[in-house]
Amino acid sequence: MYDIGIIGGGTAGMTAAVYGQRAGKRTVIIEGGTFGGQITSSPKVENYPGIASVSGSEFSMNLLDQAMKLGAETETERVTGIRDEGTVKVIETTGREYPCRSVILATGVTHRHLGVPNEERLTGAGVSYCATCDGAFFRGRDVAVVGGGSTALQDAEFLCNYCRKVYLIHRRDEFRGEESIVKRLREKENIEFVLSAVVKEIVGDMAVEGLVLHHKKTGEDSRIDVAGVFIAVGQIPQNEIFADIVKLDESGFILAAEDCMTSCPGIFAAGDCRTKEVRQLTTAAADGAVAALAACRYAAENGSQSK
Ligand code: NAP
């Protein structure tokens, strides 16, 4: 029996494990893919308090190391659902079951797709959702980044280091992401801003060869030749498997209170997977702490044996 079962090994989940372990609770983090979460795709994190600059992968590996040294258990398994047995919640995976006194959902979000022709077919053949992972394959080539948030801006900045030319394509004239990065980008010589434009089609036979763009102000279409397109148009939640046990909002985010408690007592939601105004590394970490302390309280009230 675990005191706290954490689903998702990103910043929120790993922070929850740190707080749970430090409170003397037995915790397990179950992650379906790679531990670290979204931030591992950020080449540089410059807005985490107390750390002027760190790579996303270094940040998350340090956090995982911290949680494991405190005794958190980790499992790589795909969760298929949660069974509510009153004061015990059973996390079901493809391989086994984990009975827990409390559960923290920290499933994060997944990449939004553009939904344009050839996007799915050419994923991995020039279409990428992670500049940090795939950018180096495009050394000396021309590429495009799509999006106007901090991820797109960071991706564009990162790719400028490798690529001959980077087109930054955004559907509006103003960026949603950090102004300081926009300022740095404006000083680069190998970037071209293509604003008020959307991708109409990705062109290519075996691999990406170019993009057809639609310019919203003129109503015209144009084509650019690129070997890669990095899509950074935000994220969507992946909470469908929990819809029968906790309430979701109309966009699929988990509804949770100030203490991260969901509509099901004993199940908490932390980080980007829950309804909230600001989705940042800091707020994911904050949620992890809040959810873990609330879960500790709940587990204690429902029969936990602290170590
Ligand atoms: P985001 O802030 O939601 O931005 C998504 C961008 O994609 C927006 O500019 C949006 O345009 C555009 N977009 C959405 N759907 C589109 C479509 N169908 N076609 C074309 N464009 C589309 O997402 P994000 O940049 O991934 O950032 C997510 C969160 O993580 C944010 O809170 C961000 O601040 C945070 N973040 C933090 C760091 C860090 O270093 N700490 C790094 C990266 C991200 P509109 O602007 O017109 O809506």
Coordinates of C-alpha atoms and ligand atoms in Angstrom, one line a residue:
M1 CA 0.0 0.0 0.0
Y2 CA 1.4 3.4 -1.0
D3 CA 0.4 6.5 0.8
I4 CA 0.7 8.6 -2.3
G5 CA 0.5 7.3 -5.9
I6 CA 1.7 9.9 -8.4
I7 CA 0.7 9.6 -12.0
G8 CA 3.2 11.5 -14.2
G9 CA 6.9 12.1 -13.8
G10 CA 7.2 15.8 -14.8
T11 CA 8.0 18.7 -12.5
A12 CA 4.7 18.6 -10.6
G13 CA 4.8 14.9 -10.0
M14 CA 8.5 14.8 -9.0
T15 CA 8.0 17.8 -6.7
A16 CA 5.0 16.0 -5.1
A17 CA 7.3 13.0 -4.5
V18 CA 9.9 15.1 -2.8
Y19 CA 7.4 16.6 -0.5
G20 CA 5.7 13.3 0.1
Q21 CA 8.9 11.5 1.0
R22 CA 10.1 14.4 3.2
A23 CA 6.8 14.0 5.1
G24 CA 7.6 10.3 5.7
K25 CA 5.1 8.9 3.3
R26 CA 5.6 6.0 0.9
T27 CA 5.3 7.4 -2.6
V28 CA 5.5 5.9 -6.1
I29 CA 5.7 7.9 -9.3
I30 CA 4.3 6.1 -12.3
E31 CA 5.4 7.5 -15.7
G32 CA 4.3 6.2 -19.1
G33 CA 7.2 7.6 -21.1
T34 CA 10.3 9.4 -20.0
F35 CA 10.7 11.0 -16.6
G36 CA 11.2 14.8 -16.8
G37 CA 8.1 16.1 -18.5
Q38 CA 7.8 19.0 -20.9
I39 CA 10.6 21.0 -19.5
T40 CA 13.2 18.6 -20.8
S41 CA 12.4 20.1 -24.2
S42 CA 13.4 23.6 -23.1
P43 CA 17.1 24.3 -23.9
K44 CA 17.3 27.0 -21.4
V45 CA 15.1 27.8 -18.3
E46 CA 15.8 31.4 -17.2
N47 CA 12.7 32.1 -15.1
Y48 CA 12.9 29.6 -12.2
P49 CA 13.5 31.6 -9.0
G50 CA 17.0 31.1 -7.6
I51 CA 18.4 29.5 -10.8
A52 CA 19.5 32.1 -13.3
S53 CA 19.9 29.6 -16.1
V54 CA 19.7 25.9 -16.4
S55 CA 18.9 23.5 -19.2
G56 CA 15.4 21.8 -18.9
S57 CA 16.9 18.4 -19.0
E58 CA 19.5 19.2 -16.2
F59 CA 16.7 20.7 -14.1
S60 CA 14.5 17.6 -14.4
M61 CA 17.3 15.1 -13.9
N62 CA 18.3 16.9 -10.7
L63 CA 14.7 16.8 -9.5
L64 CA 14.3 13.1 -10.3
D65 CA 17.6 12.4 -8.5
Q66 CA 16.4 14.4 -5.5
A67 CA 13.1 12.5 -5.3
M68 CA 14.8 9.1 -5.7
K69 CA 17.5 9.9 -3.1
L70 CA 14.7 10.7 -0.7
G71 CA 13.3 7.2 -1.4
A72 CA 10.5 7.8 -3.9
E73 CA 9.9 4.7 -6.0
T74 CA 9.6 5.1 -9.8
E75 CA 7.8 2.8 -12.3
T76 CA 7.7 3.1 -16.0
E77 CA 4.2 1.9 -16.9
R78 CA 1.2 3.1 -18.8
V79 CA -1.7 3.9 -16.4
T80 CA -5.1 2.7 -17.8
G81 CA -7.4 3.9 -15.0
I82 CA -8.1 4.4 -11.3
R83 CA -10.5 2.2 -9.3
D84 CA -12.2 4.0 -6.4
E85 CA -12.5 1.6 -3.4
G86 CA -13.4 4.4 -0.9
T87 CA -10.4 5.1 1.3
V88 CA -8.2 3.1 -1.1
K89 CA -7.6 4.1 -4.7
V90 CA -6.2 1.5 -7.0
I91 CA -4.1 2.7 -9.9
E92 CA -4.4 0.3 -12.7
T93 CA -1.6 -0.1 -15.3
T94 CA -1.1 -2.4 -18.3
G95 CA 1.1 -4.5 -16.0
R96 CA -0.2 -4.4 -12.4
E97 CA -2.2 -2.6 -9.8
Y98 CA -1.0 -0.1 -7.2
P99 CA -3.2 0.4 -4.1
C100 CA -2.8 3.9 -2.7
R101 CA -4.3 5.9 0.2
S102 CA -4.2 9.0 -2.1
V103 CA -3.4 9.7 -5.7
I104 CA -1.9 12.8 -7.4
L105 CA -2.7 13.2 -11.1
A106 CA 0.2 15.1 -12.6
T107 CA -0.2 14.0 -16.2
G108 CA 0.8 17.3 -17.8
V109 CA -0.2 18.1 -21.4
T110 CA 0.7 16.9 -24.8
H111 CA 1.7 18.8 -28.0
R112 CA -1.1 20.3 -30.0
H113 CA -1.0 19.5 -33.7
L114 CA -1.7 21.9 -36.5
G115 CA -4.0 19.5 -38.3
V116 CA -2.7 20.4 -41.8
P117 CA -2.1 18.0 -44.7
N118 CA 1.0 15.8 -44.4
E119 CA 1.7 16.7 -40.7
E120 CA 1.1 13.2 -39.4
R121 CA 2.7 11.5 -42.4
L122 CA 5.9 13.5 -42.2
T123 CA 6.3 13.5 -38.4
G124 CA 9.8 12.2 -37.8
A125 CA 10.7 13.1 -41.4
G126 CA 11.1 16.8 -40.9
V127 CA 8.0 17.5 -38.8
S128 CA 9.0 17.8 -35.1
Y129 CA 7.5 18.9 -31.9
C130 CA 10.8 19.2 -30.0
A131 CA 13.6 21.5 -31.2
T132 CA 16.0 20.4 -28.4
C133 CA 15.6 16.8 -29.4
D134 CA 15.8 17.2 -33.2
G135 CA 17.3 20.6 -33.9
A136 CA 20.9 19.2 -34.5
F137 CA 19.6 17.1 -37.4
F138 CA 19.0 20.3 -39.3
R139 CA 22.5 21.9 -39.0
G140 CA 23.1 24.2 -42.0
R141 CA 19.6 23.8 -43.3
D142 CA 16.6 26.1 -43.5
V143 CA 13.8 25.4 -41.1
A144 CA 10.5 26.9 -39.8
V145 CA 9.1 27.2 -36.3
V146 CA 5.3 27.6 -35.9
G147 CA 3.8 29.4 -32.9
G148 CA 4.0 32.6 -30.9
G149 CA 4.4 31.4 -27.3
S150 CA 7.5 31.0 -25.2
T151 CA 8.1 27.5 -26.6
A152 CA 8.2 28.7 -30.2
L153 CA 10.4 31.6 -29.3
Q154 CA 12.8 29.4 -27.4
D155 CA 12.8 26.9 -30.2
A156 CA 13.6 29.6 -32.8
E157 CA 16.4 31.0 -30.7
F158 CA 17.9 27.5 -30.2
L159 CA 17.6 26.6 -33.9
C160 CA 19.3 29.9 -35.0
N161 CA 22.5 28.3 -33.5
Y162 CA 22.4 25.4 -35.9
C163 CA 20.4 26.3 -38.9
R164 CA 21.2 28.5 -41.9
K165 CA 17.8 30.2 -41.7
V166 CA 14.9 30.1 -39.3
Y167 CA 11.4 31.3 -40.3
L168 CA 9.2 32.1 -37.3
I169 CA 5.6 31.7 -38.4
H170 CA 2.9 33.1 -36.1
R171 CA -0.8 33.6 -36.8
R172 CA -0.9 37.1 -35.2
D173 CA 1.3 40.2 -35.2
E174 CA 2.0 40.0 -31.5
F175 CA 3.7 37.3 -29.6
R176 CA 2.3 35.6 -26.6
G177 CA 5.7 34.5 -25.3
E178 CA 8.4 36.4 -23.3
E179 CA 9.3 39.8 -24.7
S180 CA 12.9 39.4 -23.7
I181 CA 13.3 36.5 -26.1
V182 CA 11.6 38.4 -28.9
K183 CA 14.1 41.2 -28.4
R184 CA 17.0 38.8 -28.6
L185 CA 15.5 37.2 -31.8
R186 CA 15.2 40.6 -33.5
E187 CA 18.9 41.0 -33.2
K188 CA 19.7 37.7 -35.0
E189 CA 20.6 37.8 -38.6
N190 CA 19.4 34.3 -39.7
I191 CA 15.7 34.6 -38.6
E192 CA 12.8 35.9 -40.6
F193 CA 9.5 36.7 -38.8
V194 CA 6.5 35.7 -40.9
L195 CA 3.6 37.2 -39.0
S196 CA -0.2 37.0 -39.5
A197 CA 0.4 33.8 -41.4
V198 CA -0.7 30.2 -41.0
V199 CA 0.6 27.0 -42.4
K200 CA -1.8 25.7 -45.0
E201 CA 0.1 22.6 -46.0
I202 CA 3.3 20.8 -45.3
V203 CA 4.9 19.8 -48.6
G204 CA 7.2 16.8 -49.1
D205 CA 7.3 13.3 -50.5
M206 CA 9.6 11.2 -48.3
A207 CA 10.6 14.2 -46.1
V208 CA 9.6 17.8 -45.5
E209 CA 10.5 20.0 -48.5
G210 CA 8.5 23.2 -47.8
L211 CA 5.4 24.8 -46.5
V212 CA 2.5 26.5 -48.1
L213 CA 1.6 29.6 -46.1
H214 CA -1.5 31.6 -46.0
H215 CA -1.1 35.3 -45.3
K216 CA -4.1 36.5 -43.4
K217 CA -3.8 40.2 -44.2
T218 CA -3.4 39.9 -48.0
G219 CA -5.4 36.6 -48.4
E220 CA -2.5 35.3 -50.5
D221 CA -0.7 32.0 -50.3
S222 CA 3.1 31.6 -50.7
R223 CA 5.6 28.8 -50.5
I224 CA 8.8 28.6 -48.5
D225 CA 11.4 25.8 -48.9
V226 CA 12.4 24.3 -45.6
A227 CA 13.9 20.9 -44.5
G228 CA 12.2 20.9 -41.1
V229 CA 9.2 22.4 -39.4
F230 CA 9.1 22.7 -35.6
I231 CA 5.5 22.9 -34.4
A232 CA 5.1 24.7 -31.0
V233 CA 1.4 25.8 -30.9
G234 CA 0.6 24.9 -27.3
Q235 CA -0.5 21.9 -25.5
I236 CA -3.6 19.9 -24.8
P237 CA -4.5 17.8 -21.7
Q238 CA -4.7 14.0 -21.8
N239 CA -7.1 13.2 -19.0
E240 CA -9.8 11.2 -20.8
I241 CA -9.0 8.0 -18.8
F242 CA -9.8 9.8 -15.6
A243 CA -13.1 11.3 -16.8
D244 CA -15.2 8.7 -15.0
I245 CA -13.6 9.4 -11.6
V246 CA -12.8 13.2 -11.5
K247 CA -14.6 16.1 -13.1
L248 CA -13.0 17.8 -16.1
D249 CA -13.7 21.2 -17.6
E250 CA -14.9 21.6 -21.2
S251 CA -11.3 21.6 -22.5
G252 CA -10.4 18.4 -20.7
F253 CA -8.5 19.9 -17.8
I254 CA -9.1 18.5 -14.3
L255 CA -11.1 20.7 -12.0
A256 CA -9.3 21.1 -8.7
A257 CA -9.6 23.3 -5.6
E258 CA -6.9 25.5 -4.1
D259 CA -5.5 22.5 -2.2
C260 CA -5.5 20.6 -5.6
M261 CA -8.3 18.3 -4.4
T262 CA -10.4 17.0 -7.3
S263 CA -14.1 16.2 -7.3
C264 CA -13.1 12.7 -5.9
P265 CA -11.9 12.9 -2.3
G266 CA -8.3 11.5 -2.1
I267 CA -7.5 12.3 -5.7
F268 CA -5.5 15.5 -6.3
A269 CA -4.4 17.2 -9.5
A270 CA -1.2 19.1 -9.9
G271 CA 0.5 21.0 -12.6
D272 CA -0.5 21.7 -16.2
C273 CA -3.2 19.0 -16.3
R274 CA -5.5 20.9 -14.0
T275 CA -7.6 24.1 -14.6
K276 CA -5.4 27.1 -13.9
E277 CA -4.5 30.5 -15.2
V278 CA -0.7 30.2 -15.4
R279 CA 1.1 27.1 -16.6
Q280 CA 4.8 27.6 -15.8
L281 CA 7.6 25.5 -14.3
T282 CA 7.2 27.4 -11.0
T283 CA 3.4 26.8 -10.8
A284 CA 3.9 23.1 -11.6
A285 CA 6.4 22.8 -8.8
A286 CA 4.1 24.8 -6.5
D287 CA 1.2 22.5 -7.3
G288 CA 3.3 19.5 -6.6
A289 CA 4.1 20.8 -3.1
V290 CA 0.5 21.8 -2.4
A291 CA -1.0 18.5 -3.7
A292 CA 1.5 16.4 -1.8
L293 CA 0.9 18.2 1.6
A294 CA -2.9 17.8 1.0
A295 CA -2.4 14.2 0.1
C296 CA -0.3 13.6 3.2
R297 CA -3.1 15.0 5.3
Y298 CA -5.7 12.9 3.6
A299 CA -3.6 9.8 3.8
A300 CA -3.0 10.4 7.5
E301 CA -6.7 10.8 8.1
N302 CA -7.4 7.6 6.3
G303 CA -5.0 5.2 7.9
S304 CA -1.5 5.9 6.6
Q305 CA 1.4 4.5 8.6
S306 CA 4.2 7.2 8.4
K307 CA 7.7 5.7 8.2
Ligands
NAP1 P1 1.3 28.8 -25.6 O1 1.8 29.8 -24.7 O2 -0.1 28.3 -25.4 O3 1.4 29.4 -27.1 C1 0.9 28.6 -28.1 C2 1.1 29.5 -29.4 O4 0.6 28.8 -30.5 C3 0.3 30.8 -29.3 O5 1.1 31.8 -29.8 C4 -0.9 30.5 -30.2 O6 -1.3 31.6 -31.0 C5 -0.3 29.5 -31.2 N1 -1.3 28.6 -31.7 C6 -2.2 27.8 -31.0 N2 -2.9 27.1 -31.9 C7 -2.5 27.4 -33.1 C8 -2.8 26.9 -34.4 N3 -3.8 26.0 -34.6 N4 -2.2 27.4 -35.5 C9 -1.2 28.3 -35.3 N5 -0.8 28.8 -34.1 C10 -1.5 28.3 -33.0 O7 2.2 27.5 -25.6 P2 3.7 27.3 -25.2 O8 4.5 28.3 -26.0 O9 4.0 25.8 -25.5 O10 3.8 27.5 -23.7 C11 3.0 26.8 -22.8 C12 3.3 27.3 -21.4 O11 4.6 27.0 -21.0 C13 3.2 28.8 -21.3 O12 2.6 29.2 -20.1 C14 4.6 29.3 -21.3 O13 4.9 30.5 -20.8 C15 5.3 28.1 -20.6 N6 6.7 28.0 -21.0 C16 7.7 28.3 -20.1 C17 9.0 28.1 -20.5 C18 10.1 28.4 -19.5 O14 11.3 28.5 -19.9 N7 9.9 28.5 -18.2 C19 9.4 27.7 -21.8 C20 8.3 27.4 -22.7 C21 7.0 27.5 -22.3 P3 -2.0 32.9 -30.2 O15 -1.0 33.6 -29.5 O16 -2.6 33.6 -31.4 O17 -3.1 32.3 -29.4

